[in-house]
Amino acid sequence: GAGVSQTPSNKVTEKGKYVELRCDPISGHTALYWYRQSLGQGPEFLIYFQGTGAADDSGLPNDRFFAVRPEGSVSTLKIQRTERGDSAVYLCASSLQRNTEAFFGQGTRLTVV
Amino acid sequence: QKEVEQNSGPLSVPEGAIASLNCTYSDRGSQSFFWYRQYSGKSPELIMSIYSNGDKEDGRFTAQLNKASQYVSLLIRDSQPSDSATYLCAVNPDYNTDKLIFGTGTRLQVFP
């Protein structure tokens, strides 16, 4: 597609459940990033991939969060045992290569009830 | 500590005026600087990038970078009501990583 695509656009889940959020980057972009944004805040870095490998996962808040990008294109962010504090908009971005402009998808709004 | 600081606003300017948005950052080794615009309920949209000291112009937008003062700004000339949004400053703090550190954003209101 022409832009970064994220699915689902909205996800409501119960506390303690497992969720997966998907990101399909711009075709040909080697770098992929996950951020999350809470109301009134700027996006907060979670993890980024260069190709298939996680180049920097220093933003993952704890071991309930995990992300994969097995073929160097689509990525999945996985959250185990969700908590109400995980509620936020999860944003995915991609860039052509290292240290170039990153373009965001429309985000997945996650609500944990 | 907060690494990228922005005034949360709102900054209110009349239509046709110049809007000046400012951002400071704490990491002196920061390499790349970006301005994103975010409309309410939407995702951030890249409007400017700047990598070296000085000014960079693109249409009505000018980004200014001063690494010695650890300061980056965005000027919007001939402001329009459609420019009303939150403007996010983002900084890449280290050449060894591509992560961006974002400020909390400045809300700009352009009134007719």
Coordinates of C-alpha atoms in Angstrom, one line a residue:
Chain A
G1 CA 0.0 0.0 0.0
A2 CA 0.9 3.6 -0.2
G3 CA 1.2 4.2 3.5
V4 CA 1.8 2.4 6.8
S5 CA -1.2 0.3 7.6
Q6 CA -2.2 -0.8 11.1
T7 CA -4.8 -3.3 12.1
P8 CA -7.1 -3.3 14.0
S9 CA -7.9 0.4 14.2
N10 CA -9.6 -0.1 17.6
K11 CA -9.3 -3.0 20.0
V12 CA -11.1 -3.4 23.3
T13 CA -10.0 -6.2 25.5
E14 CA -10.5 -7.4 29.1
K15 CA -7.8 -7.0 31.7
G16 CA -5.5 -10.1 31.7
K17 CA -6.1 -11.0 28.0
Y18 CA -3.5 -11.3 25.3
V19 CA -3.6 -8.9 22.2
E20 CA -1.7 -8.7 19.0
L21 CA -1.4 -5.5 17.0
R22 CA -0.3 -5.6 13.4
C23 CA 1.7 -3.2 11.3
D24 CA 2.3 -3.3 7.5
P25 CA 5.1 -0.7 6.6
I26 CA 5.5 1.2 3.4
S27 CA 6.9 -1.1 0.8
G28 CA 10.7 -1.1 0.7
H29 CA 11.1 0.5 4.1
T30 CA 13.7 -1.4 6.0
A31 CA 13.2 0.3 9.4
L32 CA 10.0 -0.2 11.4
Y33 CA 9.2 1.5 14.7
W34 CA 6.6 1.0 17.4
Y35 CA 5.5 3.9 19.7
R36 CA 2.6 4.4 22.0
Q37 CA 0.8 7.6 22.8
S38 CA -1.3 8.5 25.8
L39 CA -3.7 11.4 25.8
G40 CA -1.9 14.8 26.0
Q41 CA 1.5 13.2 25.6
G42 CA 3.9 12.8 22.7
P43 CA 4.6 9.3 21.3
E44 CA 6.8 7.2 23.5
F45 CA 9.3 4.9 21.8
L46 CA 8.9 1.2 22.4
I47 CA 11.1 -0.8 19.9
Y48 CA 12.5 -0.5 16.4
F49 CA 13.5 -3.1 13.8
Q50 CA 16.2 -2.8 11.1
G51 CA 15.2 -5.7 8.8
T52 CA 14.1 -8.7 10.8
G53 CA 16.1 -7.9 14.0
A54 CA 15.1 -5.7 16.9
A55 CA 17.9 -3.0 16.8
D56 CA 16.7 -1.2 19.9
D57 CA 14.0 -2.6 22.3
S58 CA 14.9 -0.3 25.2
G59 CA 11.5 1.3 25.3
L60 CA 9.5 -1.9 26.0
P61 CA 8.1 -1.3 29.5
N62 CA 8.3 -4.8 30.7
D63 CA 8.4 -8.5 29.6
R64 CA 4.7 -8.5 28.9
F65 CA 5.5 -6.6 25.7
F66 CA 7.1 -8.4 22.7
A67 CA 7.4 -7.6 19.0
V68 CA 8.4 -9.6 16.0
R69 CA 9.1 -8.9 12.3
P70 CA 10.0 -12.4 11.0
E71 CA 10.3 -11.6 7.3
G72 CA 11.5 -8.0 7.5
S73 CA 8.2 -6.5 6.5
V74 CA 5.0 -6.9 8.6
S75 CA 5.5 -6.6 12.3
T76 CA 3.3 -7.7 15.2
L77 CA 3.3 -6.2 18.7
K78 CA 2.2 -8.7 21.3
I79 CA 1.0 -7.7 24.8
Q80 CA 0.4 -10.5 27.4
R81 CA -1.7 -10.2 30.5
T82 CA -3.0 -6.7 29.5
E83 CA -3.5 -4.1 32.2
R84 CA -5.6 -1.0 32.2
G85 CA -2.5 1.1 32.1
D86 CA -1.7 -0.4 28.7
S87 CA -4.6 1.6 27.2
A88 CA -3.2 4.0 24.6
V89 CA -2.9 4.5 20.9
Y90 CA -0.2 2.2 19.5
L91 CA 1.6 3.8 16.6
C92 CA 3.7 2.1 14.0
A93 CA 6.1 4.0 11.7
S94 CA 8.5 3.1 9.0
S95 CA 11.5 4.7 7.2
L96 CA 13.4 3.9 4.1
Q97 CA 16.6 3.2 6.0
R98 CA 18.4 4.2 9.1
N99 CA 18.2 7.8 10.3
T100 CA 15.8 9.0 7.7
E101 CA 12.3 10.4 8.0
A102 CA 9.8 8.1 9.6
F103 CA 6.1 8.0 8.5
F104 CA 3.3 6.9 10.8
G105 CA 0.3 4.7 10.4
Q106 CA -3.1 5.7 11.7
G107 CA -2.6 3.8 14.9
T108 CA -4.4 1.2 16.9
R109 CA -6.4 2.5 19.9
L110 CA -6.2 -0.2 22.6
T111 CA -8.6 0.0 25.5
V112 CA -8.2 -2.4 28.4
V113 CA -11.4 -2.7 30.5
Chain B
Q1 CA 14.4 13.6 33.1
K2 CA 12.5 15.1 30.2
E3 CA 14.8 15.0 27.1
V4 CA 12.7 17.1 24.7
E5 CA 10.8 20.1 26.1
Q6 CA 8.0 22.1 24.4
N7 CA 5.6 24.6 25.7
S8 CA 2.2 22.9 25.7
G9 CA 0.4 26.1 24.7
P10 CA -2.1 26.8 23.3
L11 CA -0.3 29.3 21.1
S12 CA -3.0 31.5 19.5
V13 CA -2.2 33.5 16.4
P14 CA -4.4 35.4 14.0
E15 CA -4.8 34.2 10.4
G16 CA -1.9 35.5 8.3
A17 CA 0.5 35.9 11.1
I18 CA 3.8 34.0 11.8
A19 CA 3.6 31.2 14.3
S20 CA 6.8 30.4 16.1
L21 CA 7.1 27.0 17.8
N22 CA 10.1 26.2 20.0
C23 CA 11.8 23.1 21.3
T24 CA 14.8 22.4 23.5
Y25 CA 16.6 19.1 23.9
S26 CA 19.0 17.8 26.5
D27 CA 21.3 15.4 24.7
R28 CA 24.1 17.3 23.1
G29 CA 24.9 14.4 20.8
S30 CA 21.5 14.5 19.1
Q31 CA 21.8 14.1 15.4
S32 CA 18.5 14.5 13.7
F33 CA 15.5 16.7 14.3
F34 CA 11.9 16.5 13.1
W35 CA 8.7 18.4 13.3
Y36 CA 5.4 16.5 13.1
R37 CA 1.9 17.9 13.0
Q38 CA -0.9 16.0 14.7
Y39 CA -4.6 16.8 14.2
S40 CA -6.9 15.8 17.0
G41 CA -7.6 12.0 16.8
K42 CA -5.1 11.5 14.0
S43 CA -1.6 10.2 13.8
P44 CA 1.5 12.4 13.5
E45 CA 2.4 13.7 10.0
L46 CA 6.0 14.6 9.2
I47 CA 6.3 18.2 8.0
M48 CA 10.0 19.0 8.4
S49 CA 13.4 17.4 9.1
I50 CA 16.6 19.2 9.8
Y51 CA 20.1 17.8 10.4
S52 CA 22.5 20.7 10.4
N53 CA 22.7 24.1 12.0
G54 CA 20.9 26.9 10.3
D55 CA 17.6 27.3 8.6
K56 CA 15.7 25.0 6.2
E57 CA 12.7 26.3 4.3
D58 CA 9.9 24.3 2.7
G59 CA 6.9 26.4 1.5
R60 CA 5.4 28.3 4.5
F61 CA 7.5 26.3 6.9
T62 CA 11.0 27.1 8.2
A63 CA 12.9 24.9 10.6
Q64 CA 15.8 26.4 12.5
L65 CA 18.5 24.4 14.4
N66 CA 21.1 25.7 16.8
K67 CA 23.0 22.8 18.2
A68 CA 25.2 24.9 20.5
S69 CA 22.1 26.2 22.2
Q70 CA 20.3 22.8 21.9
Y71 CA 17.3 24.5 20.4
V72 CA 15.1 23.8 17.4
S73 CA 12.2 25.9 16.2
L74 CA 9.5 25.9 13.5
L75 CA 8.1 29.0 11.9
I76 CA 4.9 28.9 10.0
R77 CA 4.3 31.9 7.8
D78 CA 0.9 33.2 6.7
S79 CA -0.8 30.9 9.3
Q80 CA -4.1 29.5 8.2
P81 CA -6.9 28.1 10.4
S82 CA -6.1 24.7 8.8
D83 CA -2.7 24.9 10.6
S84 CA -4.5 24.5 13.9
A85 CA -3.1 21.3 15.4
T86 CA -0.5 20.0 17.9
Y87 CA 3.1 20.3 16.7
L88 CA 5.5 17.6 18.0
C89 CA 9.2 18.1 18.1
A90 CA 11.1 14.9 17.8
V91 CA 14.9 14.3 18.3
N92 CA 17.1 11.3 17.4
P93 CA 19.4 11.4 20.5
D94 CA 22.2 9.1 19.3
Y95 CA 23.6 8.0 16.0
N96 CA 23.7 4.4 17.3
T97 CA 19.9 4.3 17.5
D98 CA 17.1 5.4 15.3
K99 CA 14.6 6.0 18.0
L100 CA 12.9 9.3 18.3
I101 CA 12.3 11.1 21.5
F102 CA 9.2 13.3 21.3
G103 CA 8.2 16.4 23.2
T104 CA 4.6 16.6 24.5
G105 CA 3.7 19.0 21.7
T106 CA 2.5 22.6 21.4
R107 CA -1.1 23.2 20.5
L108 CA -1.4 25.9 17.9
Q109 CA -4.7 27.7 17.3
V110 CA -5.0 30.0 14.3
F111 CA -8.1 32.2 14.5
P112 CA -9.8 33.9 11.5

